[in-house]
mmCIF file of C-alpha atoms in Angstrom:
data_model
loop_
_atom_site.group_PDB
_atom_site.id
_atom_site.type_symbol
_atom_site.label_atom_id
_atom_site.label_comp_id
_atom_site.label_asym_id
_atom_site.label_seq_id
_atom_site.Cartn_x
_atom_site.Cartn_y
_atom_site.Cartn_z
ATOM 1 C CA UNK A 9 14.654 -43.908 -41.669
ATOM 2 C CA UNK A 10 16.425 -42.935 -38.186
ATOM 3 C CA UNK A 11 13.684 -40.158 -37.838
ATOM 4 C CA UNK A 12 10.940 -42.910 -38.249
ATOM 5 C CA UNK A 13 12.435 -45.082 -36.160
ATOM 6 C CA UNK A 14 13.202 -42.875 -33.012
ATOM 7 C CA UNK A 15 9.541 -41.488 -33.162
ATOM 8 C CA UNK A 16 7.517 -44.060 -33.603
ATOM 9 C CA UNK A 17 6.769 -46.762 -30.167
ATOM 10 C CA UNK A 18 8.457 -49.907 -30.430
ATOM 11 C CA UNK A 19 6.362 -52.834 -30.524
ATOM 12 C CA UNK A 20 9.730 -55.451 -29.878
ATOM 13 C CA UNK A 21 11.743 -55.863 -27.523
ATOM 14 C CA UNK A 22 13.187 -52.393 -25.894
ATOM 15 C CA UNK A 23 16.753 -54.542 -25.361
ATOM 16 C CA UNK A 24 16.743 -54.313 -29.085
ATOM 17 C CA UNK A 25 16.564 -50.453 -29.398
ATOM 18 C CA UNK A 26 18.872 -50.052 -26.497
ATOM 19 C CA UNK A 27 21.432 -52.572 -28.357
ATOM 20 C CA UNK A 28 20.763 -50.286 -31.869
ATOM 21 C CA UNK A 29 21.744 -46.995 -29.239
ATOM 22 C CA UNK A 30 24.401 -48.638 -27.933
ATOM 23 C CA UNK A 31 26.332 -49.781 -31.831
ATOM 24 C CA UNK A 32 25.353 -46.306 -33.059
ATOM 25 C CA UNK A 33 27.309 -44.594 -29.470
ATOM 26 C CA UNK A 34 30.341 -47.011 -30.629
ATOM 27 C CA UNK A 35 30.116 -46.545 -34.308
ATOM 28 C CA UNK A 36 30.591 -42.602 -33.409
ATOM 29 C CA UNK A 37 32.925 -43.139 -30.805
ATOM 30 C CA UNK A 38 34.697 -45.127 -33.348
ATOM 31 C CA UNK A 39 35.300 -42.633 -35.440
ATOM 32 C CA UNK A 40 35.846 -39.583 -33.383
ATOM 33 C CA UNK A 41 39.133 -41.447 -32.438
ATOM 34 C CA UNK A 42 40.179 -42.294 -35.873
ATOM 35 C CA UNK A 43 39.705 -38.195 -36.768
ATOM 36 C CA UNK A 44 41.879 -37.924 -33.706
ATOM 37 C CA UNK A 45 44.751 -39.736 -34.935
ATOM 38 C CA UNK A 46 44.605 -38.651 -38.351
ATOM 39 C CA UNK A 47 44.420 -35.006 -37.053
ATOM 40 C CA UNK A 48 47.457 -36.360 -34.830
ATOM 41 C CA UNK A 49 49.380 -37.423 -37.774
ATOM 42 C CA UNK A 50 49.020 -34.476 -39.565
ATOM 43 C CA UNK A 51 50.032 -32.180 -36.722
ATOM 44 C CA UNK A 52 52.827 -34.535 -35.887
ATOM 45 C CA UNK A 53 54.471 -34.182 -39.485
ATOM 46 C CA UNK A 54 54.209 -30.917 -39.960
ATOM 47 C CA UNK A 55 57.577 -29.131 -39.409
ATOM 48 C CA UNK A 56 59.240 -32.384 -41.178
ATOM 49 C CA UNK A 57 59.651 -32.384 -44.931
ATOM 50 C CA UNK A 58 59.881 -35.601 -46.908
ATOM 51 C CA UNK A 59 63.330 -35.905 -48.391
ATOM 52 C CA UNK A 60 65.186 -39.305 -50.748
ATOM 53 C CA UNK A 61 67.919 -40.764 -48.945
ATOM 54 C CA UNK A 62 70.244 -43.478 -49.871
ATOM 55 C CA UNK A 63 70.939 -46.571 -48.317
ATOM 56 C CA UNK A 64 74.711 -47.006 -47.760
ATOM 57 C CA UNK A 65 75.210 -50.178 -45.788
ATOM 58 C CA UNK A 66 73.303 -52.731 -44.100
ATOM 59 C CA UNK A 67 74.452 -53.330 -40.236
ATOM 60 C CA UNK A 68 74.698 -56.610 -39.039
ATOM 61 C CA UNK A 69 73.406 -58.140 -35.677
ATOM 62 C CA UNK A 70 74.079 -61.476 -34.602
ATOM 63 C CA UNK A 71 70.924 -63.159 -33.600
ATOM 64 C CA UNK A 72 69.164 -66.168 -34.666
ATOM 65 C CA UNK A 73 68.254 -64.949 -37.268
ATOM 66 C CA UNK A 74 70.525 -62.776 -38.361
ATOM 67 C CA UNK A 75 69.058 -59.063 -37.841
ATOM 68 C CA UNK A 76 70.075 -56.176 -40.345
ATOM 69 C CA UNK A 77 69.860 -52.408 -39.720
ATOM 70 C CA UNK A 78 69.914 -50.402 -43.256
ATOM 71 C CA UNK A 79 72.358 -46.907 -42.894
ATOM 72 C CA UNK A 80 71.504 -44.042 -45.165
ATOM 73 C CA UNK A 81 72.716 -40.809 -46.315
ATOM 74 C CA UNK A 82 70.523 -37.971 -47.120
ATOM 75 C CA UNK A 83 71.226 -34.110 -48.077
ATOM 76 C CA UNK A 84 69.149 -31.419 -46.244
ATOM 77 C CA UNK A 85 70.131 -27.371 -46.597
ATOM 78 C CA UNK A 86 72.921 -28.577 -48.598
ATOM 79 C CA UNK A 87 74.642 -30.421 -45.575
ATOM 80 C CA UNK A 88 74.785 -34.393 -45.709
ATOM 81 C CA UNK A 89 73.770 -36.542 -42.784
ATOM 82 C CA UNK A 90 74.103 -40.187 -42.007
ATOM 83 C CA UNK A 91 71.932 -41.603 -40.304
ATOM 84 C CA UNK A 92 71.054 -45.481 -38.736
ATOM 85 C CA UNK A 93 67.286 -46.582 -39.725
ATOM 86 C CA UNK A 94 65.007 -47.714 -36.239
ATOM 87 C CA UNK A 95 63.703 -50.571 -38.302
ATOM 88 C CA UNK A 96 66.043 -53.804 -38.388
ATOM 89 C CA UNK A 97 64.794 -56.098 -41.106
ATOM 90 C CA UNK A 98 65.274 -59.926 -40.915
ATOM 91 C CA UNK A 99 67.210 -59.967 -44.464
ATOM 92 C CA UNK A 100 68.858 -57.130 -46.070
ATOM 93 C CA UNK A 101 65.360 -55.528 -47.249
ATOM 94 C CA UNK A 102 67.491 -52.000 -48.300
ATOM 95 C CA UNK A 103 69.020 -52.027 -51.430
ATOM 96 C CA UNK A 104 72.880 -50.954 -51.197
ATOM 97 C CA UNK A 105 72.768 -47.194 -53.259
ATOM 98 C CA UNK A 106 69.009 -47.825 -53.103
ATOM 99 C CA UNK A 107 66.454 -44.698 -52.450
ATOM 100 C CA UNK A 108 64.627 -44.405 -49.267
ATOM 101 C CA UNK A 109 61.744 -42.050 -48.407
ATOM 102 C CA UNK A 110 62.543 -40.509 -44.997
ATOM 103 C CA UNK A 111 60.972 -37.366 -43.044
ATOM 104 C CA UNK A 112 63.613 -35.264 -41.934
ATOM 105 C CA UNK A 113 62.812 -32.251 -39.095
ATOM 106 C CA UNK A 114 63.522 -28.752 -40.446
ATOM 107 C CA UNK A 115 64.655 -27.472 -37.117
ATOM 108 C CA UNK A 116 66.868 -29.961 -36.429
ATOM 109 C CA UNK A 117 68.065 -32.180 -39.651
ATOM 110 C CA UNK A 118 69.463 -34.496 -37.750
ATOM 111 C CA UNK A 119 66.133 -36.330 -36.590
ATOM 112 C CA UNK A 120 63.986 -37.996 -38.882
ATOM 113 C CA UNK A 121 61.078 -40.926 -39.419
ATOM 114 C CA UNK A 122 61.232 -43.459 -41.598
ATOM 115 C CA UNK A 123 57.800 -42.410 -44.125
ATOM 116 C CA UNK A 124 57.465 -45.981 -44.659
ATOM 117 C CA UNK A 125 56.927 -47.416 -41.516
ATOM 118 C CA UNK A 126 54.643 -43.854 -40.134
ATOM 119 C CA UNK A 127 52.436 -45.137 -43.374
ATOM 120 C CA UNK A 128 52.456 -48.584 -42.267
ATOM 121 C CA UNK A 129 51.542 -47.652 -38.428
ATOM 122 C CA UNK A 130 48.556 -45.280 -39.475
ATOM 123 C CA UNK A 131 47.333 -47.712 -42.202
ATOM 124 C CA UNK A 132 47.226 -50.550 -39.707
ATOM 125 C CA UNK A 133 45.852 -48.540 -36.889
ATOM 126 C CA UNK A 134 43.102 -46.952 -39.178
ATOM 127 C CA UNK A 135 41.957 -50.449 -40.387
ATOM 128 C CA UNK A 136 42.005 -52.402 -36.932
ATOM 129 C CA UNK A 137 39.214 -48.816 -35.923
ATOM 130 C CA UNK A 138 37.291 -48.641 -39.135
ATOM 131 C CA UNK A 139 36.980 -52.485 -40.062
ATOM 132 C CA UNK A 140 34.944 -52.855 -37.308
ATOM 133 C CA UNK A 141 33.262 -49.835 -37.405
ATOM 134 C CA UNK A 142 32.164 -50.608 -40.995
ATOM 135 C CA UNK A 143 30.880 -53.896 -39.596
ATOM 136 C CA UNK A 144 28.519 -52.555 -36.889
ATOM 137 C CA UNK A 145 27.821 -50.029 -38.907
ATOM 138 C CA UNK A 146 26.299 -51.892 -41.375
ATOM 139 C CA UNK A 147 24.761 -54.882 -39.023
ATOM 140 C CA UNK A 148 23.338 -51.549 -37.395
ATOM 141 C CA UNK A 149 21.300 -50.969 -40.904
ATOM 142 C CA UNK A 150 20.139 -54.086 -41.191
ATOM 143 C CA UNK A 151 18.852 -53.738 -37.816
ATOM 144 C CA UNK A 152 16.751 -50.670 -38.052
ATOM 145 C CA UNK A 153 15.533 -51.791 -41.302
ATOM 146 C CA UNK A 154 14.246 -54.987 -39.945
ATOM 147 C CA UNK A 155 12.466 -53.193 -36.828
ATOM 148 C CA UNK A 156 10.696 -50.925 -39.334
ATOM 149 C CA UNK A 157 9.294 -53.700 -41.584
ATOM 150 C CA UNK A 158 8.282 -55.138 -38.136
#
């Protein structure tokens, strides 16, 4: 169908081609970034193993409203760490004794990600690129099948 069309002359409009071009530049630009970051992500995690910690208490900030930060425990190599979460949650999200998923660093246990909120990021990131690039990608379709009935 893309064969047919790029060989064959236009009778419309030549803005209409150039605008079909133009989608299918995006579209591919589109998702050379989005193989980016998931090659990023990958990269970035390896060297970090995924390990259950425990919540053990819930910090409190005073703010309007009241901000919590969840503290955890977790064993790595046999050695326990305690560490404070980078998220702060507007109620006490964490269960006390509850398990949470963390990524710790295996050359140096003390730093680690929260898994939750790295799946959150890249699923959020990944939809607000391919969404769109669904979209146009499709409208695209439509496009080149209406020039070739025309």
């Amino acid at each position: 169908m893309l064969q047919e069309l790029l060989t064959r002359p236009l009778k419309s409009q030549p803005s209409v081609a150039l605008a079909l071009a133009a989608r299918l530049i995006i579209i591919l630009i589109m998702l050379a970034f989005s193989v980016m970051i998931i090659r990023g992500l990958y990269f970035s995690n390896q060297g970090w193993v995924e390990v259950k910690a425990r919540v053990v208490a819930n910090e409190e900030h005073s703010s309007n409203p009241t901000l919590y930060t969840p503290i955890y425990t977790y064993f790595f190599n046999g050695q326990e760490y305690a560490r404070r979460a980078g998220t702060i949650a507007r109620d006490k999200q964490y269960v006390i004794d509850g398990e949470v998923p963390i990524l710790v660093n295996t050359d140096n246990p003390a730093e680690v990600k929260q898994l939750k909120e790295t799946r959150l990021g890249t699923l959020l990131l990944l939809g607000v690129i391919l969404i769109p690039c669904m979209m146009m990608t499709v409208r695209t379709i439509v496009e080149v099948e209406r020039l070739l009935k025309s």
